[in-house]
Short mmCIF file of C-alpha atoms in Angstrom, two decimals:
data_model
loop_
_atom_site.label_atom_id
_atom_site.label_comp_id
_atom_site.label_asym_id
_atom_site.label_seq_id
_atom_site.Cartn_x
_atom_site.Cartn_y
_atom_site.Cartn_z
CA MET A 1 0.04 -0.08 0.07
CA ALA A 2 2.93 2.38 0.81
CA ARG A 3 4.86 1.23 -1.62
CA GLY A 4 2.08 2.30 -4.24
CA LEU A 5 1.54 5.63 -2.61
CA MET A 6 5.19 6.15 -3.00
CA THR A 7 5.24 5.21 -6.83
CA ARG A 8 2.36 7.53 -7.63
CA ARG A 9 4.03 10.59 -5.64
CA MET A 10 7.24 9.60 -7.84
CA ILE A 11 5.28 9.91 -10.98
CA TRP A 12 3.39 12.87 -10.03
CA LEU A 13 6.84 14.85 -8.75
CA SER A 14 8.42 13.77 -12.45
CA ALA A 15 5.71 15.14 -14.24
CA LEU A 16 5.80 18.45 -12.65
CA ALA A 17 9.47 18.67 -12.66
CA MET A 18 9.06 18.10 -16.65
CA THR A 19 6.48 20.58 -17.07
CA ALA A 20 8.53 23.18 -14.54
CA SER A 21 11.58 22.63 -16.80
CA ALA A 22 9.40 23.11 -20.42
CA LEU A 23 7.91 26.37 -19.39
CA PRO A 24 10.74 28.60 -19.95
CA ALA A 25 11.81 26.55 -23.12
CA GLY A 26 8.05 27.24 -24.31
CA CYS A 27 7.97 30.77 -23.69
CA SER A 28 11.30 31.70 -25.14
CA ARG A 29 11.53 33.27 -28.79
CA THR A 30 13.45 32.80 -31.75
CA VAL A 31 15.87 35.82 -32.09
CA ARG A 32 17.61 36.59 -35.59
CA THR A 33 19.94 39.56 -34.69
CA ALA A 34 22.10 39.07 -38.21
CA GLN A 35 18.86 38.97 -40.46
CA ALA A 36 17.29 42.26 -38.68
CA ASP A 37 20.52 44.19 -38.84
CA ARG A 38 20.49 43.50 -42.47
CA ALA A 39 17.22 44.34 -43.13
CA GLU A 40 17.63 47.69 -41.96
CA GLN A 41 20.47 48.37 -44.44
CA LEU A 42 18.69 47.58 -47.70
CA ASP A 43 16.92 49.57 -49.92
CA GLU A 44 12.96 49.15 -50.26
CA ASP A 45 13.03 46.98 -53.70
CA THR A 46 15.78 44.70 -52.31
CA PHE A 47 14.35 44.41 -48.64
CA LEU A 48 10.87 43.46 -50.39
CA HIS A 49 11.97 41.11 -53.47
CA GLU A 50 15.18 39.70 -52.47
CA HIS A 51 15.37 39.56 -48.64
CA LEU A 52 11.96 39.22 -47.12
CA PRO A 53 11.15 36.20 -49.70
CA ALA A 54 14.04 34.26 -48.53
CA GLN A 55 13.46 34.43 -44.79
CA PRO A 56 11.91 31.14 -42.99
CA MET A 57 10.44 33.70 -40.25
CA VAL A 58 10.72 37.26 -39.81
CA THR A 59 12.03 39.33 -37.16
CA THR A 60 10.02 42.49 -35.55
CA ALA A 61 12.23 44.94 -37.30
CA GLU A 62 11.41 43.42 -40.76
CA ALA A 63 7.32 43.25 -39.96
CA TYR A 64 7.51 46.86 -38.71
CA ARG A 65 9.47 48.31 -41.72
CA ALA A 66 6.87 46.06 -44.28
CA MET A 67 3.78 47.56 -41.92
CA ILE A 68 5.11 51.21 -42.94
CA LEU A 69 5.48 50.41 -46.48
CA LEU A 70 2.10 49.00 -46.63
CA ALA A 71 0.41 52.12 -44.60
CA ASP A 72 2.53 54.84 -46.49
CA GLY A 73 4.08 53.48 -49.93
CA ARG A 74 7.37 54.39 -48.69
CA ASP A 75 9.68 53.98 -45.54
CA GLU A 76 11.73 57.14 -44.69
CA CYS A 77 12.50 55.73 -41.10
CA ARG A 78 16.43 54.79 -40.69
CA ILE A 79 16.15 52.85 -37.63
CA PHE A 80 14.06 50.60 -35.71
CA ASP A 81 13.01 52.84 -32.56
CA GLN A 82 11.60 55.26 -35.31
CA ARG A 83 9.38 52.68 -36.79
CA ALA A 84 8.40 51.29 -33.47
CA ALA A 85 7.63 54.91 -32.07
CA MET A 86 5.75 55.73 -35.41
CA LEU A 87 3.67 52.80 -35.51
CA VAL A 88 2.55 53.13 -31.73
CA ASP A 89 1.81 56.67 -32.31
CA ARG A 90 -0.40 55.74 -35.23
CA GLY A 91 -2.24 53.05 -33.02
CA ILE A 92 -0.77 50.27 -35.77
CA THR A 93 1.35 48.32 -32.97
CA ARG A 94 0.51 47.72 -29.29
CA PRO A 95 3.43 48.44 -26.52
CA ASP A 96 1.99 46.20 -24.09
CA TRP A 97 3.19 43.24 -26.54
CA ARG A 98 6.84 43.98 -25.95
CA LEU A 99 8.20 43.07 -29.33
CA GLN A 100 11.63 43.11 -29.52
CA ARG A 101 13.44 44.09 -32.74
CA ASP A 102 15.60 40.77 -33.15
CA GLU A 103 12.72 38.50 -32.07
CA CYS A 104 10.60 36.52 -34.62
CA ILE A 105 7.23 37.68 -34.79
CA ASP A 106 4.07 35.84 -34.74
CA ARG A 107 0.98 35.82 -37.25
CA GLY A 108 -1.25 37.43 -35.12
CA SER A 109 0.89 40.37 -34.47
CA VAL A 110 1.25 41.08 -38.18
CA ALA A 111 -2.49 40.35 -38.53
CA TRP A 112 -3.74 42.79 -35.93
CA MET A 113 -1.21 45.58 -37.41
CA VAL A 114 -2.70 44.93 -40.99
CA CYS A 115 -5.95 44.93 -39.65
CA ARG A 116 -5.35 48.49 -38.17
CA ILE A 117 -3.72 49.66 -41.19
CA LEU A 118 -7.14 48.33 -43.50
CA ASP A 119 -9.31 49.99 -40.85
CA ILE A 120 -10.89 46.23 -40.30
CA ASP A 121 -12.58 46.79 -36.98
CA GLY A 122 -14.25 43.03 -36.92
CA GLY A 123 -17.03 41.37 -35.63
CA VAL A 124 -18.29 41.47 -32.20
CA ASN A 125 -15.74 39.56 -30.50
CA MET A 126 -13.00 41.35 -32.11
CA ARG A 127 -14.84 44.94 -31.03
CA LEU A 128 -15.46 43.67 -27.37
CA LEU A 129 -12.39 41.79 -26.30
CA GLY A 130 -9.92 42.06 -28.85
CA SER A 131 -10.17 46.30 -28.68
CA TRP A 132 -8.89 45.92 -25.29
CA GLY A 133 -6.63 42.85 -25.14
CA PRO A 134 -7.90 39.32 -24.77
CA GLY A 135 -7.61 37.56 -28.07
CA ASP A 136 -6.91 40.39 -30.14
CA ARG A 137 -4.01 38.55 -32.31
CA ARG A 138 -5.98 35.61 -33.06
CA TYR A 139 -9.34 37.46 -34.01
CA ALA A 140 -7.26 39.43 -36.62
CA VAL A 141 -6.03 36.54 -37.97
CA ARG A 142 -9.59 35.09 -38.37
CA GLU A 143 -10.51 38.43 -39.77
CA LEU A 144 -8.04 38.54 -42.26
CA TYR A 145 -8.57 34.77 -43.19
CA TYR A 146 -12.50 35.70 -43.50
CA ARG A 147 -11.32 38.32 -46.19
CA GLN A 148 -9.21 36.14 -47.60
CA LEU A 149 -6.33 37.74 -46.96
CA LEU A 150 -4.37 35.27 -44.87
CA ASP A 151 -4.74 31.35 -44.57
CA SER A 152 -6.42 30.25 -41.10
CA THR A 153 -2.80 28.95 -39.74
CA PRO A 154 -2.60 29.77 -35.80
CA ALA A 155 -1.83 33.08 -35.03
CA TYR A 156 0.81 31.96 -32.55
CA ARG A 157 2.96 30.53 -35.44
CA TYR A 158 5.58 32.49 -37.07
CA MET A 159 5.35 34.21 -40.37
CA SER A 160 7.46 33.54 -43.09
CA GLY A 161 8.92 36.14 -45.15
CA ALA A 162 7.23 34.87 -48.59
CA GLU A 163 3.77 34.87 -46.57
CA LEU A 164 4.59 38.48 -45.51
CA VAL A 165 5.23 39.42 -49.10
CA ASP A 166 1.91 37.80 -50.16
CA LEU A 167 -0.32 39.35 -47.56
CA LEU A 168 1.41 42.84 -48.39
CA GLY A 169 0.54 42.56 -51.75
CA LYS A 170 -3.17 41.33 -50.93
CA ALA A 171 -3.35 44.13 -48.51
CA ASP A 172 -2.28 47.02 -51.11
CA ALA A 173 -5.12 45.68 -53.04
CA TYR A 174 -7.49 45.79 -50.44
CA LEU A 175 -6.56 49.54 -49.79
CA ALA A 176 -6.54 50.56 -53.47
CA GLU A 177 -9.89 48.96 -54.06
CA ARG A 178 -11.36 51.01 -51.27
CA GLY A 179 -9.82 54.34 -52.24
CA ARG A 180 -7.51 54.51 -49.74
CA TYR A 181 -4.80 56.20 -51.81
CA PRO A 182 -5.08 57.15 -55.79
CA ALA A 183 -4.95 54.15 -57.73
CA ALA A 184 -6.25 53.13 -61.36
CA PRO A 185 -6.79 49.18 -61.77
CA LEU A 186 -4.89 47.50 -63.65
CA ASP A 187 -6.16 48.01 -67.46
CA VAL A 188 -5.07 45.93 -70.44
CA VAL A 189 -8.31 45.57 -72.18
CA GLY A 190 -8.14 49.42 -73.00
CA PRO A 191 -4.32 49.57 -74.21
CA VAL A 192 -4.71 46.35 -76.39
CA ALA A 193 -7.96 48.07 -77.71
CA GLN A 194 -5.88 51.02 -78.77
CA THR A 195 -3.11 48.97 -80.28
CA ARG A 196 -3.11 49.16 -84.35
CA PRO A 197 -4.99 46.48 -85.91
CA ALA A 198 -2.83 44.73 -88.25
CA GLY A 199 -2.62 45.49 -92.03
CA PRO A 200 -4.44 43.17 -94.22
CA MET B 1 10.80 29.10 -51.27
CA ARG B 2 13.90 31.39 -52.67
CA ARG B 3 15.00 27.86 -54.79
CA THR B 4 11.42 27.29 -56.14
CA VAL B 5 11.86 31.24 -57.36
CA ALA B 6 15.21 30.69 -58.68
CA THR B 7 14.03 27.47 -60.36
CA CYS B 8 11.51 29.48 -62.13
CA LEU B 9 13.50 32.23 -62.97
CA SER B 10 16.41 29.96 -64.05
CA LEU B 11 13.99 29.02 -66.79
CA VAL B 12 14.52 32.24 -68.22
CA LEU B 13 15.97 31.84 -71.95
CA ILE B 14 18.49 34.35 -72.45
CA LEU B 15 18.46 35.51 -75.91
CA ALA B 16 20.26 37.84 -78.06
CA VAL B 17 19.19 41.42 -77.33
CA GLY B 18 16.28 42.65 -79.52
CA PRO B 19 16.21 44.85 -81.97
CA ALA B 20 16.95 48.63 -81.36
CA ALA B 21 14.82 50.24 -78.98
CA LEU B 22 11.27 51.37 -80.34
CA GLY B 23 10.53 54.95 -80.34
CA GLN B 24 8.36 56.57 -77.66
CA SER B 25 6.41 59.30 -79.75
CA ASP B 26 5.50 57.04 -82.61
CA PRO B 27 5.91 53.56 -81.94
CA ALA B 28 3.56 51.90 -84.15
CA PRO B 29 5.86 51.77 -86.95
CA GLU B 30 8.61 49.48 -84.76
CA ALA B 31 6.23 47.97 -83.06
CA THR B 32 4.62 46.55 -86.02
CA ARG B 33 7.49 45.73 -87.81
CA PRO B 34 7.48 41.84 -88.49
CA ALA B 35 10.46 40.32 -87.39
CA ALA B 36 12.04 37.51 -89.10
CA ASP B 37 11.73 34.06 -88.46
CA GLY B 38 13.29 32.93 -85.09
CA GLU B 39 14.27 36.66 -84.58
CA PRO B 40 13.82 37.50 -80.85
CA MET B 41 11.28 40.71 -80.19
CA ALA B 42 11.30 42.98 -77.27
CA ALA B 43 8.53 44.10 -75.52
CA ARG B 44 7.77 47.67 -74.92
CA VAL B 45 6.97 49.77 -71.56
CA ILE B 46 3.79 51.62 -72.19
CA ARG B 47 2.21 52.78 -68.63
CA VAL B 48 4.03 53.05 -65.38
CA THR B 49 2.93 53.61 -62.00
CA GLY B 50 4.65 54.17 -58.82
CA ASN B 51 8.23 52.33 -58.54
CA VAL B 52 8.85 49.50 -61.52
CA SER B 53 12.63 48.40 -61.91
CA HIS B 54 14.04 45.61 -64.36
CA LEU B 55 16.82 43.64 -64.36
CA PRO B 56 18.42 43.23 -68.20
CA PRO B 57 19.41 39.84 -69.21
CA GLY B 58 22.61 38.53 -68.63
CA ALA B 59 23.16 41.01 -66.10
CA ALA B 60 24.35 40.21 -62.21
CA ASP B 61 21.55 40.14 -59.81
CA ALA B 62 22.89 42.95 -57.66
CA PRO B 63 20.90 45.75 -56.53
CA GLU B 64 22.67 48.46 -58.63
CA ALA B 65 21.98 46.45 -61.51
CA TRP B 66 18.25 46.81 -61.35
CA LYS B 67 17.51 50.19 -63.43
CA PRO B 68 14.03 51.78 -63.00
CA ALA B 69 11.27 51.16 -65.95
CA GLY B 70 10.33 54.18 -67.74
CA VAL B 71 7.65 54.61 -70.84
CA GLY B 72 9.13 53.28 -73.73
CA ASP B 73 11.50 51.33 -72.28
CA SER B 74 12.45 47.97 -74.57
CA LEU B 75 12.53 44.83 -73.06
CA PRO B 76 14.28 41.76 -74.23
CA PRO B 77 13.72 38.32 -73.64
CA GLY B 78 15.66 37.49 -70.33
CA THR B 79 14.81 40.62 -68.55
CA LYS B 80 13.28 40.54 -65.15
CA ILE B 81 10.60 42.72 -63.70
CA ARG B 82 9.85 43.71 -60.12
CA THR B 83 7.12 46.34 -58.64
CA ARG B 84 6.81 47.68 -55.46
CA LEU B 85 3.63 48.60 -53.35
CA ARG B 86 1.26 50.73 -55.37
CA SER B 87 3.04 50.05 -58.46
CA SER B 88 2.20 48.42 -61.73
CA VAL B 89 3.71 48.23 -65.23
CA VAL B 90 1.72 47.58 -68.50
CA LEU B 91 4.01 46.13 -71.48
CA GLN B 92 3.19 45.69 -75.41
CA PHE B 93 4.35 42.86 -77.08
CA GLY B 94 4.06 43.65 -80.83
CA ASP B 95 1.14 45.31 -82.31
CA ASP B 96 -1.78 42.90 -80.56
CA THR B 97 -0.57 41.83 -76.90
CA VAL B 98 -0.58 43.92 -73.70
CA VAL B 99 0.62 42.29 -70.56
CA GLY B 100 0.09 44.01 -67.12
CA ILE B 101 2.43 43.38 -64.01
CA ASP B 102 0.39 44.42 -60.90
CA ARG B 103 1.57 45.39 -57.63
CA VAL B 104 4.07 43.57 -55.60
CA THR B 105 5.24 40.96 -58.27
CA LEU B 106 8.40 39.44 -59.52
CA ALA B 107 8.18 38.26 -63.28
CA ALA B 108 10.38 37.77 -66.19
CA ILE B 109 10.02 37.80 -69.79
CA GLU B 110 11.13 34.01 -70.62
CA ASP B 111 10.45 34.26 -74.40
CA PHE B 112 9.63 36.56 -77.06
CA HIS B 113 10.12 35.58 -80.39
CA ARG B 114 8.65 34.69 -83.94
CA SER B 115 8.13 31.25 -85.11
CA GLY B 116 6.72 30.92 -88.81
CA ASP B 117 3.46 32.62 -88.46
CA THR B 118 3.16 32.38 -84.82
CA LYS B 119 4.43 34.67 -82.19
CA ARG B 120 5.60 32.95 -78.98
CA MET B 121 5.51 34.43 -75.76
CA LYS B 122 6.34 33.37 -72.29
CA ILE B 123 6.12 35.27 -69.25
CA GLY B 124 7.86 33.55 -65.58
CA LEU B 125 6.17 34.58 -62.60
CA GLY B 126 7.99 34.26 -59.26
CA TYR B 127 4.92 35.69 -57.18
CA GLY B 128 2.23 38.30 -57.63
CA THR B 129 -0.22 38.87 -60.72
CA VAL B 130 -0.10 39.05 -64.14
CA ARG B 131 -2.72 39.96 -66.73
CA ALA B 132 -2.56 39.91 -70.13
CA ALA B 133 -4.79 40.77 -73.31
CA VAL B 134 -4.17 39.59 -77.05
CA ARG B 135 -6.13 40.84 -79.77
CA GLU B 136 -6.50 38.93 -83.24
CA ALA B 137 -4.19 39.76 -85.72
CA THR B 138 -2.40 38.45 -88.86
CA LEU B 139 0.11 36.35 -86.72
CA ARG B 140 -0.84 33.86 -84.37
CA SER B 141 -0.17 34.18 -80.66
CA ASP B 142 0.99 31.47 -78.46
CA MET B 143 1.28 32.86 -74.97
CA THR B 144 2.20 31.08 -71.49
CA ILE B 145 2.31 32.57 -67.94
CA GLU B 146 4.17 29.87 -65.70
CA SER B 147 4.71 30.06 -62.14
CA PRO B 148 6.52 27.29 -60.11
CA THR B 149 3.56 25.29 -59.33
CA ALA B 150 1.14 26.06 -62.40
CA THR B 151 1.35 27.17 -65.88
CA LEU B 152 -1.49 29.07 -67.93
CA SER B 153 -1.81 28.65 -71.83
CA LYS B 154 -3.52 31.23 -73.36
CA ARG B 155 -5.87 30.49 -76.62
CA GLY B 156 -6.59 33.82 -78.16
CA THR B 157 -8.07 35.72 -75.30
CA ILE B 158 -8.82 39.17 -73.52
CA ASP B 159 -8.00 40.04 -69.94
CA PHE B 160 -6.62 36.59 -68.58
CA GLY B 161 -3.93 36.11 -65.81
CA MET B 162 -2.59 34.40 -63.15
CA HIS B 163 -2.04 35.27 -59.40
CA TYR B 164 0.76 33.08 -57.53
CA GLU B 165 1.62 33.08 -53.76
CA ALA B 166 5.06 32.01 -53.24
CA GLY B 167 4.58 31.57 -49.44
CA THR B 168 1.90 29.12 -49.61
CA GLY B 169 1.80 27.88 -53.16
CA GLN B 170 -1.64 28.85 -53.90
CA PHE B 171 -2.76 30.59 -57.21
CA THR B 172 -5.62 31.74 -59.30
CA ILE B 173 -5.85 31.51 -62.91
CA PHE B 174 -8.95 33.81 -64.46
CA LEU B 175 -10.40 34.79 -67.69
CA ASN B 176 -12.73 37.80 -67.41
CA GLU B 177 -13.39 39.07 -71.05
CA GLU B 178 -13.64 36.49 -73.91
CA GLY B 179 -11.54 33.36 -75.40
CA LEU B 180 -10.40 30.31 -73.55
CA VAL B 181 -7.56 29.51 -71.24
CA GLU B 182 -6.07 26.24 -70.56
CA ALA B 183 -4.35 25.49 -66.81
CA LEU B 184 -2.10 23.07 -66.15
CA LYS B 185 -1.15 22.26 -62.27
CA PHE B 186 2.69 20.86 -62.81
CA LEU B 187 2.58 18.86 -59.47
CA THR B 188 -0.52 16.62 -60.26
CA GLY B 189 -0.37 17.01 -64.20
CA GLU B 190 -4.04 18.15 -63.97
CA ARG B 191 -5.56 20.53 -66.64
CA ARG B 192 -8.78 22.56 -66.74
CA THR B 193 -10.11 24.78 -69.02
CA VAL B 194 -11.20 28.30 -68.11
CA ARG B 195 -13.52 30.06 -69.96
CA PRO B 196 -15.02 33.57 -69.67
CA GLY B 197 -16.09 34.82 -66.34
CA GLU B 198 -14.45 31.54 -64.53
CA PHE B 199 -11.25 31.11 -62.85
CA VAL B 200 -9.45 28.00 -61.22
CA THR B 201 -7.62 27.61 -58.02
CA ALA B 202 -4.77 25.28 -56.83
CA ALA B 203 -7.65 22.99 -56.15
CA MET B 204 -7.95 22.44 -59.77
CA LEU B 205 -11.74 22.13 -59.17
CA ARG B 206 -14.03 22.24 -62.13
CA TRP B 207 -15.82 25.26 -62.65
CA VAL B 208 -19.74 23.59 -61.89
CA ASP B 209 -17.80 22.47 -58.16
CA THR B 210 -16.10 26.04 -57.75
CA ALA B 211 -19.52 28.11 -58.59
CA GLN B 212 -21.43 25.76 -55.88
CA ARG B 213 -19.09 26.84 -53.52
CA ILE B 214 -19.12 30.61 -54.11
CA ARG B 215 -22.92 31.10 -54.75
CA PHE B 216 -24.29 31.07 -51.39
CA THR B 217 -27.81 31.41 -51.03
CA SER B 218 -29.00 31.79 -47.48
CA ILE B 219 -32.83 30.24 -46.97
CA GLN B 220 -33.59 30.73 -43.42
CA ASP B 221 -36.81 28.71 -43.06
CA ARG B 222 -37.58 26.49 -46.51
CA PHE B 223 -40.93 25.28 -44.81
CA GLY B 224 -42.09 29.11 -43.93
CA VAL B 225 -41.84 30.44 -47.12
CA THR B 226 -43.98 30.51 -50.20
CA GLU B 227 -42.80 29.46 -53.63
CA GLY B 228 -42.46 33.33 -54.61
CA GLU B 229 -40.77 34.31 -51.60
CA PHE B 230 -38.31 30.91 -52.02
CA ALA B 231 -37.49 32.24 -55.81
CA LEU B 232 -37.04 35.73 -54.56
CA GLU B 233 -34.27 34.61 -51.91
CA VAL B 234 -32.66 32.56 -54.73
CA ARG B 235 -32.48 35.39 -57.20
CA SER B 236 -32.06 38.23 -55.10
CA GLY B 237 -30.59 36.95 -51.86
CA THR B 238 -27.73 38.44 -50.21
CA GLY B 239 -26.32 35.97 -47.80
CA LEU B 240 -27.73 38.06 -45.11
CA GLY B 241 -30.96 35.86 -44.69
CA GLY B 242 -33.40 37.75 -42.46
CA VAL B 243 -31.28 40.73 -42.11
CA ALA B 244 -32.03 41.58 -45.29
CA PRO B 245 -34.43 39.24 -47.11
CA GLY B 246 -34.90 39.41 -51.05
CA SER B 247 -32.16 42.49 -50.61
CA GLY B 248 -35.28 44.82 -50.04
CA ALA B 249 -37.23 43.50 -53.02
CA GLY B 250 -40.57 42.30 -52.48
CA THR B 251 -42.89 39.46 -53.85
CA TYR B 252 -45.97 40.07 -55.96
CA GLY B 253 -49.27 39.07 -54.84
CA GLY B 254 -51.50 39.73 -51.52
CA VAL B 255 -50.71 38.55 -48.21
CA ARG B 256 -51.85 34.79 -47.78
CA PRO B 257 -54.48 34.43 -44.89
CA ALA B 258 -53.09 33.16 -41.68
CA GLY B 259 -54.58 30.07 -40.42
CA ALA B 260 -55.29 26.24 -42.05
CA GLY B 261 -53.39 26.42 -45.39
CA GLY B 262 -51.97 29.67 -44.92
CA THR B 263 -48.16 30.52 -43.96
CA GLY B 264 -48.84 34.18 -43.34
CA GLY B 265 -46.57 34.89 -46.10
CA THR B 266 -46.88 36.04 -49.46
CA ASP B 267 -47.81 34.18 -52.93
CA LEU B 268 -48.06 34.36 -56.48
CA SER B 269 -52.07 33.23 -56.56
CA ASN B 270 -53.24 36.46 -57.92
CA TYR B 271 -50.16 37.64 -59.74
CA ARG B 272 -50.56 37.64 -63.67
CA PRO B 273 -47.71 38.61 -65.51
CA GLY B 274 -47.96 41.16 -68.29
CA PRO B 275 -47.02 41.33 -71.73
CA ILE B 276 -43.54 40.44 -72.45
CA SER B 277 -41.99 43.20 -74.51
CA PRO B 278 -39.15 41.53 -76.49
CA PRO B 279 -35.73 43.31 -76.40
CA THR B 280 -34.38 45.22 -79.33
CA GLY B 281 -32.57 42.98 -81.61
CA ALA B 282 -34.29 39.57 -80.50
CA LEU B 283 -34.18 36.73 -82.79
CA TYR B 284 -36.98 34.42 -83.15
CA ARG B 285 -36.02 31.13 -83.90
CA PRO B 286 -38.18 28.94 -86.54
CA GLU B 287 -38.30 26.06 -83.88
CA GLY B 288 -39.77 27.87 -80.91
CA ASN B 289 -38.39 30.14 -78.36
CA PHE B 290 -38.20 27.47 -75.27
CA GLY B 291 -40.84 28.95 -73.36
CA THR B 292 -39.50 32.10 -73.17
CA GLY B 293 -42.54 33.83 -74.28
CA LEU B 294 -41.26 35.62 -76.97
CA VAL B 295 -43.72 35.78 -80.07
CA PRO B 296 -42.26 36.72 -83.31
CA PRO B 297 -44.30 40.15 -84.48
CA GLN B 298 -47.37 39.85 -86.64
#
């Protein structure tokens, strides 16, 4: 009887120890300092078309730069702190998240920033709960999924650079379709109608 | 991903630089100049919005090698093109083909030459959106848009294109106006024909299956509505159901009485359609008009 109780206690203690040791590992984030450094030194074209598509995970520095490009069409900031201050001032990111420059960013945070830029307020849950914190990033992913701007993978997953480029393109089209900046739709029918008919 | 894009772009056929740059002020004579058999031709930039750059064929892929695109630029086969956010470019291939490269796109002119009485064009798409229109001319046009997972073959069409996402491998091939397009998925070898107004995605569903999924009709209570209301919902429903029944439109006829035999809804029992006025230019077929009510004028 006492032996069985002892065995059960040992199992419980082992499980507790394993859980305690796993918690810090689960909370740690991937850091990519060199990648973030390089992203700040590149011109916009190289950043968008060569650097980002090659990254398996995007850092906060890269995501912030991409968000400013999406919101303004150009990025005149030089360093991460300028971009962070600008995004916080405009309510595009939340200081409560304590995102660090070199850490890889999750899809939920990116989705929330895109929702802010696109003026997507979401549904009842996102307005009631997400507006002050709980589930904000998860609701943002669901909202972008609903609008076919993002796929439905979890909000806590890291975002790849190619995914970010795809999202930027679709979000930019979303802005243009709603007249958020002056843009004429890409027209190929008009120009081809104006081409000179071939001779007999 | 970078490898797939590189694989796509490595297919670029680096042909000899095309004929002299085409004049901007009066490009028609140069644009319509017939090319000799097998001679490479060059596309011409006819419209630029925002920031668009191109990399000449054979140039090392260094940031300083990319040049901003301007109206009138001549782009021979092997040229890579990229567009930023809020940017696009329209290219003219000869005198009958126009290709538009939309925002956040990496593409390449892989091939553009004349072979016999056929003009062959091939656009490589790393990611983003490419649209095109081809008018019928004396030369036959054979055009292909190719991405790492799918290819689109054109069969003489107006306003068709492909959107490809490098991050997920998803694509959409569409045809807006007229003609016929064939889509081929490399991974599975599946082929689909796309007709005007249709599109096909990476799922490669037939249009009849795709259409069933994108046309949603909300019927709140099938047994509590009359046939007229049901028909109205199907025809005018917005998907909002009871919030906006029939998009604000109403059914004809009086209110069906409540109680036994009545549902409290409206019905069409008192509705008698008026005479049908045939549309201008209506054709009267000798074998009948298939119940459309059109009667030949006496």
